[in-house]
Coordinates of C-alpha atoms and ligand atoms in Angstrom, one line a residue:
X1 CA -49.3 -12.9 -7.3
X2 CA -49.0 -11.2 -3.9
X3 CA -49.7 -7.7 -2.9
X4 CA -46.3 -6.2 -1.9
X5 CA -44.4 -2.9 -1.9
X6 CA -41.5 -2.6 -4.4
X7 CA -39.2 -2.9 -1.5
X8 CA -40.8 -6.1 -0.3
X9 CA -40.7 -7.5 -3.8
X10 CA -37.1 -6.5 -4.3
X11 CA -36.0 -8.0 -1.1
X12 CA -38.0 -11.1 -1.7
X13 CA -36.5 -11.6 -5.1
X14 CA -33.1 -11.1 -3.7
X15 CA -33.8 -13.8 -1.3
X16 CA -35.1 -16.2 -3.8
X17 CA -31.7 -15.6 -5.7
X18 CA -30.2 -17.0 -2.6
X19 CA -28.6 -13.7 -1.5
X20 CA -27.5 -13.8 2.2
X21 CA -24.9 -11.0 2.4
X22 CA -24.8 -7.5 0.8
X23 CA -21.8 -5.2 1.1
X24 CA -22.3 -1.3 1.0
X25 CA -22.7 1.8 2.8
X26 CA -26.0 3.0 4.0
X27 CA -28.0 5.6 2.2
X28 CA -31.3 7.1 2.3
X29 CA -32.0 6.2 -1.4
X30 CA -32.6 2.5 -0.5
X31 CA -33.4 2.6 3.1
X32 CA -36.8 1.5 2.7
X33 CA -35.5 -1.9 1.4
X34 CA -32.5 -2.0 3.7
X35 CA -34.9 -1.9 6.7
X36 CA -36.1 -5.3 5.8
X37 CA -32.8 -7.0 4.8
X38 CA -32.5 -8.7 8.2
X39 CA -36.0 -10.4 8.4
X40 CA -35.5 -11.4 4.7
X41 CA -32.3 -13.6 5.8
X42 CA -29.9 -10.9 4.3
X43 CA -27.0 -9.7 6.3
X44 CA -25.8 -6.0 5.4
X45 CA -22.1 -5.6 5.9
X46 CA -21.2 -1.8 6.3
X47 CA -18.0 -1.0 4.9
X48 CA -15.7 2.1 4.8
X49 CA -15.6 2.8 0.9
X50 CA -18.1 1.5 -1.8
X51 CA -15.2 0.6 -4.0
X52 CA -14.3 -1.9 -1.5
X53 CA -17.8 -3.1 -1.2
X54 CA -17.7 -4.1 -4.7
X55 CA -14.3 -5.8 -4.4
X56 CA -15.8 -7.7 -1.5
X57 CA -18.6 -8.7 -3.5
X58 CA -16.0 -9.9 -6.1
X59 CA -14.0 -11.8 -3.6
X60 CA -17.1 -13.4 -2.3
X61 CA -18.3 -14.5 -5.8
X62 CA -14.9 -15.8 -6.5
X63 CA -14.7 -18.0 -3.4
X64 CA -18.0 -19.5 -3.9
X65 CA -19.4 -19.2 -7.5
X66 CA -22.3 -17.5 -5.9
X67 CA -23.3 -13.8 -6.8
X68 CA -21.5 -11.2 -4.8
X69 CA -23.8 -8.1 -4.1
X70 CA -23.2 -4.6 -3.3
X71 CA -25.2 -1.5 -2.8
X72 CA -24.7 2.2 -2.2
X73 CA -26.1 5.6 -2.1
X74 CA -27.2 7.2 -5.4
X75 CA -24.7 9.6 -7.0
X76 CA -21.4 9.3 -5.1
X77 CA -21.9 6.1 -3.6
X78 CA -22.4 4.6 -6.9
X79 CA -19.5 6.3 -8.7
X80 CA -17.4 4.9 -6.0
X81 CA -18.1 1.4 -7.5
X82 CA -16.6 2.0 -10.8
X83 CA -13.1 0.9 -10.4
X84 CA -14.2 -2.3 -8.7
X85 CA -16.9 -3.1 -11.1
X86 CA -14.3 -2.9 -13.9
X87 CA -12.1 -5.1 -12.0
X88 CA -14.8 -7.7 -11.5
X89 CA -15.6 -7.5 -15.2
X90 CA -11.9 -8.8 -16.0
X91 CA -12.2 -11.3 -13.2
X92 CA -15.4 -12.6 -14.8
X93 CA -17.1 -12.4 -11.4
X94 CA -20.8 -12.4 -11.1
X95 CA -21.1 -9.4 -9.0
X96 CA -24.6 -7.6 -8.9
X97 CA -24.3 -3.9 -8.3
X98 CA -27.5 -2.5 -6.9
X99 CA -27.4 1.3 -7.9
X100 CA -30.3 3.4 -6.5
X101 CA -30.5 6.6 -8.6
X102 CA -31.9 10.1 -8.3
X103 CA -35.9 10.1 -8.1
X104 CA -37.4 9.8 -11.5
X105 CA -39.4 13.1 -10.9
X106 CA -36.3 15.1 -10.5
X107 CA -33.8 13.4 -12.8
X108 CA -32.1 15.9 -15.2
X109 CA -32.8 18.9 -13.0
X110 CA -29.5 18.7 -11.2
X111 CA -30.9 18.2 -7.8
X112 CA -28.9 16.3 -5.1
X113 CA -26.6 13.4 -5.8
X114 CA -27.5 13.1 -9.4
X115 CA -25.6 11.6 -12.2
X116 CA -26.7 9.3 -15.1
X117 CA -25.6 6.1 -13.8
X118 CA -26.3 3.9 -16.8
X119 CA -23.6 5.0 -19.2
X120 CA -21.0 5.0 -16.4
X121 CA -21.2 1.2 -16.2
X122 CA -22.0 0.4 -19.9
X123 CA -18.7 -1.0 -20.8
X124 CA -17.9 -2.8 -17.6
X125 CA -21.0 -4.8 -17.0
X126 CA -22.6 -7.7 -18.9
X127 CA -26.1 -6.5 -18.4
X128 CA -27.8 -3.2 -17.0
X129 CA -31.4 -3.2 -15.9
X130 CA -33.0 0.0 -15.4
X131 CA -36.2 -0.3 -13.2
X132 CA -38.2 1.9 -15.4
X133 CA -41.5 1.1 -13.3
X134 CA -41.8 0.1 -9.5
X135 CA -43.9 -2.9 -10.5
X136 CA -40.9 -4.3 -12.6
X137 CA -38.5 -4.4 -9.7
X138 CA -38.6 -8.2 -9.1
X139 CA -38.6 -9.2 -12.7
X140 CA -35.6 -7.1 -13.6
X141 CA -33.8 -8.2 -10.6
X142 CA -34.2 -11.7 -11.6
X143 CA -33.1 -11.1 -15.0
X144 CA -29.9 -9.4 -13.8
X145 CA -29.0 -12.1 -11.4
X146 CA -29.5 -14.8 -14.2
X147 CA -27.4 -13.0 -16.8
X148 CA -24.6 -12.3 -14.1
X149 CA -24.4 -16.0 -13.7
X150 CA -24.7 -17.0 -17.2
X151 CA -22.3 -14.5 -18.9
X152 CA -20.0 -14.5 -15.9
X153 CA -19.8 -10.9 -15.2
X154 CA -21.0 -7.9 -13.2
X155 CA -24.5 -6.7 -13.7
X156 CA -26.3 -3.5 -12.7
X157 CA -29.8 -3.1 -11.2
X158 CA -30.5 0.8 -11.5
X159 CA -33.5 1.9 -9.4
X160 CA -34.8 5.4 -9.2
X161 CA -35.2 6.0 -5.6
X162 CA -38.9 6.7 -5.7
X163 CA -39.6 3.3 -7.3
X164 CA -39.1 1.5 -3.8
X165 CA -42.5 3.0 -2.9
X166 CA -46.0 2.0 -3.7
X167 CA -47.8 -1.3 -3.9
X168 CA -48.5 -3.9 -6.5
X169 CA -49.2 -7.4 -7.4
X170 CA -45.8 -9.0 -7.3
X171 CA -44.5 -12.3 -8.8
X172 CA -41.5 -13.7 -7.3
X173 CA -39.3 -16.1 -9.5
X174 CA -37.1 -18.9 -8.2
X175 CA -33.4 -18.5 -9.2
X176 CA -32.7 -19.7 -12.6
X177 CA -30.0 -22.5 -12.6
X178 CA -27.4 -21.8 -15.3
X179 CA -26.1 -25.1 -17.0
X180 CA -23.7 -25.0 -20.0
X181 CA -23.1 -27.6 -22.6
X182 CA -19.7 -28.9 -23.8
X183 CA -19.9 -27.2 -27.2
X184 CA -20.7 -28.4 -30.6
X185 CA -20.2 -32.0 -31.7
X186 CA -18.2 -31.1 -34.9
X187 CA -15.9 -28.8 -33.0
X188 CA -15.3 -31.3 -30.3
X189 CA -14.6 -34.1 -32.8
X190 CA -11.9 -31.7 -34.6
X191 CA -10.4 -30.8 -31.2
X192 CA -10.1 -34.6 -30.2
X193 CA -8.4 -35.2 -33.7
X194 CA -5.9 -32.4 -33.1
X195 CA -5.0 -33.9 -29.6
X196 CA -4.8 -37.4 -31.1
X197 CA -2.4 -36.5 -33.7
X198 CA -0.2 -34.5 -31.3
X199 CA 3.2 -35.7 -30.2
X200 CA 3.6 -33.2 -27.6
X201 CA 0.4 -31.8 -26.3
X202 CA 0.3 -29.3 -23.4
X203 CA -2.9 -28.3 -21.6
X204 CA -3.3 -24.7 -20.6
X205 CA -6.0 -24.5 -17.9
X206 CA -7.6 -21.2 -17.2
X207 CA -10.0 -19.7 -14.9
X208 CA -12.9 -21.4 -16.8
X209 CA -11.7 -24.8 -15.3
X210 CA -12.3 -23.3 -11.8
X211 CA -15.4 -21.5 -12.6
X212 CA -17.0 -24.7 -14.2
X213 CA -16.0 -26.9 -11.2
X214 CA -14.0 -28.9 -13.7
X215 CA -10.6 -29.3 -12.1
X216 CA -10.9 -33.1 -11.5
X217 CA -12.2 -33.5 -15.2
X218 CA -9.2 -31.5 -16.6
X219 CA -6.9 -33.7 -14.4
X220 CA -8.4 -36.9 -15.9
X221 CA -7.9 -35.6 -19.3
X222 CA -4.3 -34.6 -18.6
X223 CA -3.6 -37.9 -17.2
X224 CA -5.0 -39.8 -20.0
X225 CA -2.9 -37.9 -22.5
X226 CA 0.0 -37.7 -20.0
X227 CA 0.1 -34.1 -21.1
X228 CA 1.9 -31.4 -19.1
X229 CA -0.4 -28.9 -17.5
X230 CA 0.3 -25.1 -17.4
X231 CA -2.0 -22.6 -15.6
X232 CA -3.1 -19.4 -17.3
X233 CA -1.8 -16.0 -15.8
X234 CA -3.1 -15.7 -12.2
X235 CA -5.2 -18.9 -12.1
X236 CA -2.5 -20.8 -10.3
X237 CA -5.3 -22.8 -8.5
X238 CA -6.7 -24.2 -11.7
X239 CA -4.6 -27.3 -11.2
X240 CA -3.3 -29.2 -8.1
X241 CA 0.1 -27.8 -7.5
X242 CA 1.7 -31.0 -6.4
X243 CA 0.4 -33.1 -9.4
X244 CA 3.2 -34.6 -11.4
X245 CA 2.0 -32.9 -14.6
X246 CA 1.7 -29.6 -13.2
X247 CA 4.2 -27.1 -14.5
X248 CA 3.0 -23.8 -12.9
X249 CA 1.8 -20.4 -14.2
X250 CA 2.5 -18.6 -17.4
X251 CA 2.8 -15.0 -17.6
X252 CA 4.4 -12.2 -15.6
X253 CA 6.7 -13.6 -12.8
X254 CA 5.3 -17.2 -13.6
X255 CA 7.0 -20.4 -13.9
X256 CA 10.0 -21.1 -16.1
X257 CA 9.0 -24.6 -16.1
X258 CA 5.6 -23.9 -17.5
X259 CA 7.2 -21.7 -20.2
X260 CA 10.0 -24.0 -21.3
X261 CA 7.5 -26.9 -21.6
X262 CA 4.7 -25.1 -23.5
X263 CA 7.4 -23.8 -25.9
X264 CA 7.9 -27.4 -27.1
X265 CA 4.2 -28.1 -27.7
X266 CA 3.0 -29.1 -31.0
X267 CA -0.6 -28.8 -29.8
X268 CA -2.1 -26.7 -26.9
X269 CA -5.4 -27.3 -25.4
X270 CA -6.5 -24.1 -23.9
X271 CA -9.2 -25.1 -21.5
X272 CA -11.3 -22.3 -20.3
X273 CA -9.0 -19.5 -21.2
X274 CA -9.4 -16.3 -23.1
X275 CA -5.6 -16.3 -23.7
X276 CA -5.4 -12.8 -22.6
X277 CA -2.6 -10.7 -24.2
X278 CA -1.0 -9.6 -21.1
X279 CA -1.0 -13.1 -19.7
X280 CA 0.8 -14.6 -22.7
X281 CA 3.6 -12.0 -23.3
X282 CA 7.1 -13.3 -23.3
X283 CA 8.8 -13.4 -19.8
X284 CA 12.4 -13.8 -18.5
X285 CA 13.6 -13.4 -22.1
X286 CA 11.6 -16.6 -23.0
X287 CA 9.5 -16.5 -26.2
X288 CA 7.4 -19.3 -24.9
X289 CA 4.2 -19.1 -27.0
X290 CA 4.5 -22.1 -29.5
X291 CA 3.6 -20.2 -32.7
X292 CA 3.7 -23.5 -34.6
X293 CA 1.4 -25.5 -32.4
X294 CA -2.1 -26.2 -33.3
X295 CA -4.3 -24.6 -30.6
X296 CA -7.7 -26.0 -29.4
X297 CA -9.4 -23.2 -27.4
X298 CA -12.5 -23.9 -25.2
X299 CA -14.4 -20.9 -23.7
X300 CA -18.0 -20.6 -22.5
X301 CA -17.9 -17.0 -24.2
X302 CA -17.8 -17.3 -27.9
X303 CA -16.4 -14.0 -28.5
X304 CA -13.2 -15.1 -27.0
X305 CA -12.5 -17.9 -29.4
X306 CA -9.6 -16.9 -31.5
X307 CA -9.6 -13.3 -30.3
X308 CA -6.1 -13.0 -29.2
X309 CA -4.3 -16.2 -30.5
X310 CA -4.9 -17.9 -33.7
X311 CA -6.7 -21.2 -33.0
X312 CA -7.0 -24.4 -35.1
X313 CA -10.3 -25.3 -33.4
X314 CA -12.6 -23.2 -31.1
X315 CA -15.0 -25.1 -28.9
X316 CA -17.8 -22.8 -27.5
X317 CA -18.4 -24.7 -24.5
X318 CA -18.1 -25.3 -20.7
X319 CA -14.5 -26.2 -19.7
X320 CA -15.7 -29.1 -17.5
X321 CA -18.2 -30.5 -19.9
X322 CA -15.8 -30.0 -22.9
X323 CA -13.0 -31.9 -20.8
X324 CA -15.5 -34.9 -20.2
X325 CA -16.5 -35.1 -23.8
X326 CA -12.9 -34.8 -25.2
X327 CA -11.9 -37.6 -22.9
X328 CA -14.8 -39.9 -23.9
X329 CA -13.6 -39.2 -27.6
X330 CA -10.0 -39.8 -27.0
X331 CA -10.6 -43.0 -25.1
X332 CA -12.7 -44.2 -28.0
X333 CA -9.8 -43.6 -30.3
X334 CA -7.5 -46.0 -28.5
X335 CA -4.0 -46.2 -30.0
X336 CA -4.7 -43.6 -32.5
X337 CA -3.9 -41.3 -29.6
X338 CA -0.1 -40.9 -30.6
X339 CA 1.1 -39.1 -27.5
X340 CA 0.2 -41.9 -25.1
X341 CA 3.2 -43.9 -26.2
X342 CA 5.6 -41.2 -25.2
X343 CA 4.1 -40.1 -21.8
X344 CA 7.1 -41.3 -19.7
X345 CA 9.6 -39.3 -21.8
X346 CA 7.5 -36.3 -21.2
X347 CA 7.2 -36.7 -17.5
X348 CA 11.1 -37.2 -17.2
X349 CA 11.5 -34.1 -19.3
X350 CA 9.2 -32.1 -17.1
X351 CA 10.7 -33.3 -13.9
X352 CA 14.0 -32.1 -15.1
X353 CA 12.7 -28.7 -16.0
X354 CA 11.0 -28.5 -12.8
X355 CA 14.1 -29.1 -10.7
X356 CA 15.8 -26.5 -12.8
X357 CA 13.4 -23.9 -11.8
X358 CA 12.9 -24.9 -8.2
X359 CA 16.7 -24.7 -7.6
X360 CA 17.0 -21.2 -9.5
X361 CA 14.0 -20.1 -7.3
X362 CA 15.8 -21.5 -4.2
X363 CA 18.9 -19.4 -5.0
X364 CA 16.9 -16.3 -5.7
X365 CA 15.1 -16.8 -2.4
X366 CA 18.1 -17.6 -0.2
X367 CA 19.0 -14.1 0.8
X368 CA 18.9 -13.1 4.6
X369 CA 19.1 -10.3 7.0
X370 CA 17.0 -7.4 8.1
X371 CA 15.2 -5.7 6.2
X372 CA 14.0 -9.0 4.7
X373 CA 14.7 -9.6 1.0
X374 CA 11.2 -9.9 -0.7
X375 CA 11.7 -13.2 -2.4
X376 CA 12.9 -14.6 1.0
X377 CA 9.7 -13.5 2.6
X378 CA 7.6 -14.9 -0.3
X379 CA 9.4 -18.3 0.0
X380 CA 8.9 -18.4 3.7
X381 CA 5.2 -17.5 3.4
X382 CA 4.8 -20.2 0.6
X383 CA 6.2 -22.8 3.2
X384 CA 3.9 -21.6 6.0
X385 CA 0.7 -21.1 4.2
X386 CA -2.1 -23.2 5.5
X387 CA -3.0 -25.8 2.8
X388 CA -6.7 -24.7 2.8
X389 CA -5.8 -20.8 2.7
X390 CA -7.4 -18.4 0.1
X391 CA -4.8 -15.8 -1.1
X392 CA -5.7 -12.4 -2.8
X393 CA -2.8 -10.6 -4.3
X394 CA -2.6 -6.8 -5.2
X395 CA -0.8 -5.0 -7.9
X396 CA 2.8 -4.1 -7.1
X397 CA 6.3 -5.5 -7.6
X398 CA 6.4 -7.7 -4.6
X399 CA 2.9 -8.9 -5.1
X400 CA 3.8 -9.7 -8.7
X401 CA 6.8 -11.7 -7.7
X402 CA 4.5 -13.8 -5.4
X403 CA 3.1 -15.6 -8.5
X404 CA 6.2 -17.7 -8.5
X405 CA 5.5 -18.6 -5.1
X406 CA 1.7 -19.2 -4.8
X407 CA 0.7 -22.9 -5.2
X408 CA -2.6 -24.2 -4.3
X409 CA -4.1 -27.6 -3.5
X410 CA -7.7 -26.7 -4.0
X411 CA -9.6 -24.5 -6.5
X412 CA -11.3 -21.1 -5.6
X413 CA -8.1 -20.2 -3.7
X414 CA -6.4 -17.4 -5.6
X415 CA -7.8 -14.1 -6.2
X416 CA -5.4 -11.9 -7.9
X417 CA -6.3 -8.4 -9.2
X418 CA -6.5 -9.8 -12.8
X419 CA -6.3 -8.0 -15.9
X420 CA -7.8 -4.7 -14.7
X421 CA -4.6 -4.4 -12.5
X422 CA -5.8 -2.0 -10.0
X423 CA -4.0 -1.2 -6.7
X424 CA -6.4 -1.7 -3.7
X425 CA -8.0 -4.9 -4.9
X426 CA -6.5 -7.6 -2.6
X427 CA -7.6 -6.9 0.9
X428 CA -11.3 -6.2 0.2
X429 CA -11.5 -9.4 -1.9
X430 CA -9.9 -11.3 0.7
X431 CA -12.6 -9.9 3.1
X432 CA -15.3 -10.9 0.9
X433 CA -13.9 -14.4 0.4
X434 CA -13.6 -14.7 4.2
X435 CA -17.4 -13.8 4.6
X436 CA -18.2 -16.4 2.1
X437 CA -15.9 -19.0 3.4
X438 CA -15.5 -18.5 7.2
X439 CA -14.1 -22.1 7.5
X440 CA -10.9 -21.2 5.4
X441 CA -8.0 -18.8 6.1
X442 CA -8.0 -15.8 3.9
X443 CA -4.9 -13.8 3.4
X444 CA -4.3 -10.6 1.4
X445 CA -0.8 -9.8 0.0
X446 CA -0.7 -5.9 -0.4
X447 CA 2.3 -3.5 -1.0
X448 CA 2.7 -0.5 1.5
X449 CA 1.6 2.0 -1.2
X450 CA -1.6 0.1 -2.2
X451 CA -2.2 -0.4 1.6
X452 CA -3.2 3.2 1.8
X453 CA -6.1 2.6 -0.4
X454 CA -7.3 -0.5 1.6
X455 CA -6.4 0.2 5.2
X456 CA -9.6 1.9 6.3
X457 CA -11.4 -1.6 5.7
X458 CA -9.5 -2.7 8.8
X459 CA -12.4 -0.8 10.5
X460 CA -14.9 -2.9 8.7
X461 CA -13.2 -6.1 9.8
X462 CA -13.3 -5.1 13.4
X463 CA -17.0 -3.9 13.2
X464 CA -18.3 -6.8 11.2
X465 CA -16.1 -9.5 12.8
X466 CA -14.3 -10.5 9.6
X467 CA -11.1 -12.2 10.6
X468 CA -9.0 -11.7 7.3
X469 CA -5.3 -11.3 7.2
X470 CA -3.3 -8.5 5.5
X471 CA 0.3 -9.1 4.8
X472 CA 1.7 -5.5 4.1
X473 CA 5.1 -5.4 2.2
X474 CA 6.6 -2.4 3.7
X475 CA 9.5 -1.3 1.4
X476 CA 9.0 2.5 1.7
X477 CA 8.2 2.8 -2.0
X478 CA 5.6 2.5 -4.7
X479 CA 8.0 -0.1 -5.8
X480 CA 6.6 -1.4 -9.3
X481 CA 6.5 2.1 -10.6
X482 CA 9.9 3.1 -9.0
X483 CA 11.4 0.2 -11.2
X484 CA 10.5 2.1 -14.2
X485 CA 12.1 5.3 -13.2
X486 CA 15.2 3.2 -12.4
X487 CA 15.3 1.6 -15.7
X488 CA 14.1 4.5 -17.9
X489 CA 14.3 7.8 -16.0
X490 CA 17.8 7.8 -14.6
X491 CA 16.6 7.3 -10.8
X492 CA 14.5 10.5 -10.9
X493 CA 12.0 9.3 -8.3
X494 CA 9.0 11.5 -8.8
X495 CA 6.2 10.3 -6.4
X496 CA 7.6 7.0 -5.8
X497 CA 9.0 7.3 -2.3
X498 CA 6.9 6.7 0.7
X499 CA 6.9 7.7 4.3
X500 CA 5.2 5.2 6.3
X501 CA 3.8 5.1 9.9
X502 CA 3.9 1.6 11.7
X503 CA 1.2 0.0 9.8
X504 CA 0.9 -2.6 12.8
X505 CA 0.4 0.2 15.3
X506 CA -2.4 1.7 13.2
X507 CA -4.2 -1.7 12.9
X508 CA -3.9 -2.0 16.8
X509 CA -5.4 1.5 17.2
X510 CA -8.4 0.4 14.8
X511 CA -8.9 -2.5 17.2
X512 CA -7.3 -5.3 15.0
X513 CA -4.1 -7.2 15.8
X514 CA -0.9 -5.7 14.3
X515 CA 2.4 -7.6 14.0
X516 CA 5.8 -6.2 12.6
X517 CA 8.2 -8.6 11.4
X518 CA 11.8 -7.7 10.2
X519 CA 13.7 -11.0 10.2
X520 CA 13.2 -13.8 7.8
X521 CA 13.1 -16.4 10.5
X522 CA 9.9 -15.1 11.9
X523 CA 7.9 -14.8 8.7
X524 CA 6.6 -18.2 8.6
X525 CA 5.4 -18.4 12.2
X526 CA 3.9 -15.0 12.1
X527 CA 1.9 -15.8 8.9
X528 CA 0.6 -19.1 10.5
X529 CA -0.5 -17.5 13.5
X530 CA -2.1 -14.5 11.7
X531 CA -4.0 -16.7 9.4
X532 CA -5.5 -19.0 11.8
X533 CA -5.9 -16.6 14.9
X534 CA -9.5 -15.9 14.2
X535 CA -8.8 -12.2 14.4
X536 CA -8.2 -9.7 11.7
X537 CA -4.4 -9.2 11.7
X538 CA -2.2 -6.8 9.8
X539 CA 1.2 -8.6 9.5
X540 CA 3.6 -5.9 8.4
X541 CA 6.9 -7.2 6.8
X542 CA 9.8 -4.9 6.8
X543 CA 11.3 -5.5 3.4
X544 CA 14.4 -4.2 1.6
X545 CA 13.9 -2.3 -1.6
X546 CA 15.0 -5.0 -4.1
X547 CA 12.9 -4.9 -7.2
X548 CA 12.2 -7.4 -9.8
X549 CA 11.4 -7.0 -13.5
X550 CA 8.8 -4.4 -14.3
X551 CA 5.3 -5.0 -15.5
X552 CA 5.4 -3.2 -18.9
X553 CA 8.8 -3.4 -20.3
X554 CA 6.8 -4.2 -23.6
X555 CA 5.0 -0.7 -23.3
X556 CA 7.6 1.7 -22.2
X557 CA 10.4 3.7 -24.4
X558 CA 13.3 5.5 -23.4
X559 CA 12.5 9.1 -22.9
X560 CA 13.2 11.6 -25.9
X561 CA 13.3 15.4 -25.0
X562 CA 13.3 17.9 -27.8
X563 CA 13.1 21.2 -25.8
X564 CA 16.2 22.6 -24.5
X565 CA 14.8 23.1 -20.9
X566 CA 14.3 19.3 -20.8
X567 CA 17.5 18.1 -22.3
X568 CA 18.8 16.7 -18.9
X569 CA 15.7 14.6 -18.6
X570 CA 16.8 11.6 -20.6
X571 CA 18.4 8.4 -19.6
X572 CA 21.8 8.8 -17.7
Ligands
TPP1 C1 -5.4 2.3 -8.7 C2 -4.1 2.2 -9.3 N1 -3.4 3.3 -9.2 C3 -2.0 3.3 -9.8 C4 -1.6 2.1 -10.3 C5 -0.1 2.0 -11.0 N2 0.7 1.3 -10.0 C6 0.9 -0.2 -10.4 S1 2.0 -0.7 -9.3 C7 2.2 0.5 -8.3 C8 2.9 0.6 -7.3 C9 2.7 -0.4 -6.1 O1 3.3 -0.1 -5.0 P1 3.3 -0.9 -3.6 O2 1.8 -1.0 -3.4 O3 4.0 -0.2 -2.5 O4 3.9 -2.3 -4.0 P2 5.4 -2.6 -4.4 O5 5.5 -2.3 -5.9 O6 6.3 -1.5 -3.6 O7 5.7 -3.9 -4.1 C10 1.4 1.5 -8.9 C11 1.3 3.0 -8.2 C12 -2.5 1.0 -10.2 N3 -2.1 -0.1 -10.8 N4 -3.7 1.0 -9.7
MG2 MG1 5.8 -0.8 -1.8

């Protein structure tokens, strides 16, 4: 025990948890702790909006598997976090939101910057610690960090602002290492049996494979079974793109190879995936989910087992550890593993499927001219992308189509907006990833509408020297939503046309580098230059207004109007 102030105990505990970077906007509520961040070895990155601070913490966490930390002023600074914490929840990111609160003496009186900050985050965090007494600040901080890592999601440390003051005998606890096991022996035995009996097993690798550091182990298992591998929606980095067994991603704007191959499976090993409903919807008219297949699902969160899809076996375990155990069991079964006899046939089949989809993609992406067809731009960037780049993608039509073109060599490379689906995710996530991994290029794909939510953070990049790249798809529209108006509302474009300035010039005025490209031949060089220049660059691509399939055909209906005055407002 050492005599400390609560601010000192808090900051010492943060340092003990390994925190070296915190994203936020200054505020008097926590200034007593902020004042000693630097001598504690913690860099404070001052941003433009708290939502983006939390997205940065998310990107930071996803790039490293370390905690991402954000802080803000009580009241409005904290309510600004909400969208980003919800996004981190669905991205399974260990984000720690430090939320100073109105002083305990005045809470409930309606003083300045007051709101009850616990209910707001109750459904989007894994754990909420309310620091009810100053002398519990280190203990509760430690607990929050441990749970964020163990349960893979955001946590909140809510600190009444007066609880930073005083003194007490503090205990600082070393960071708790989280180690997960492979799952129960019985379920692993059953899982191995299902795989051994299969004729055409397919492995679906999800985010859990990346988060557990289990990509090599997943690969060894796939190679032993000669099982094709599909990646779950927006986890394209969960298996090496160039591996002969890799089929590509499922889900919206994913790979037809993956869909056609998994449709044939008689057994699916879903390794580290919750099998989210949006990510397994039919696409391109292909009903690919193999309803008759026996599904083995491995997830470190017990609640995900069998939640969305029926499973034959649920393994409550870590993806990496389970892959090791399953491989050991299958090896021991020898010739009883039936599919090993037919591996070559599966590989031949897969190769044919792959060529089919690649030539279709080539055709779709062959357009030229100025403004640039979106698919052509995406193909050019795919070819030019530095192999070690990290890519964050936003929510929009062009960003979604990029799913077909984003292929990765290494894990921790793809940070999409995931299931929360909020515009404004990508650029701050790419910034956070860049802070965490300054050695790797970090690129965000962002639509021009969504860019309006993020562009202020170019100021942060300049101020904090974060050389992230934003590729802005300038198509003059909130395209993803306009597509619904085209398909369902007879081209009545309410709120979907944009009037844009030159985003490159705005970037220049902010002190960053701005580049405008309006010809397909220039896209690749411009991207390569931007991603490796060591400067924050906004690469504005002038695109035509082509739009691909909408996100939610599953959830929209043709308009019905019963009142006379609205009778013209139906489909043409
Ligand atoms: C925060 C938030 N607001 C609104 C939406 C609804 N939304 C989904 S896609 C989209 C349009 C995106 O337009 P843009 O960023 O220009 O990309 P484009 O579709 O044109 O490629 C909108 C408004 C959302 N997903 N998130
Ligand atoms: Mg747009």
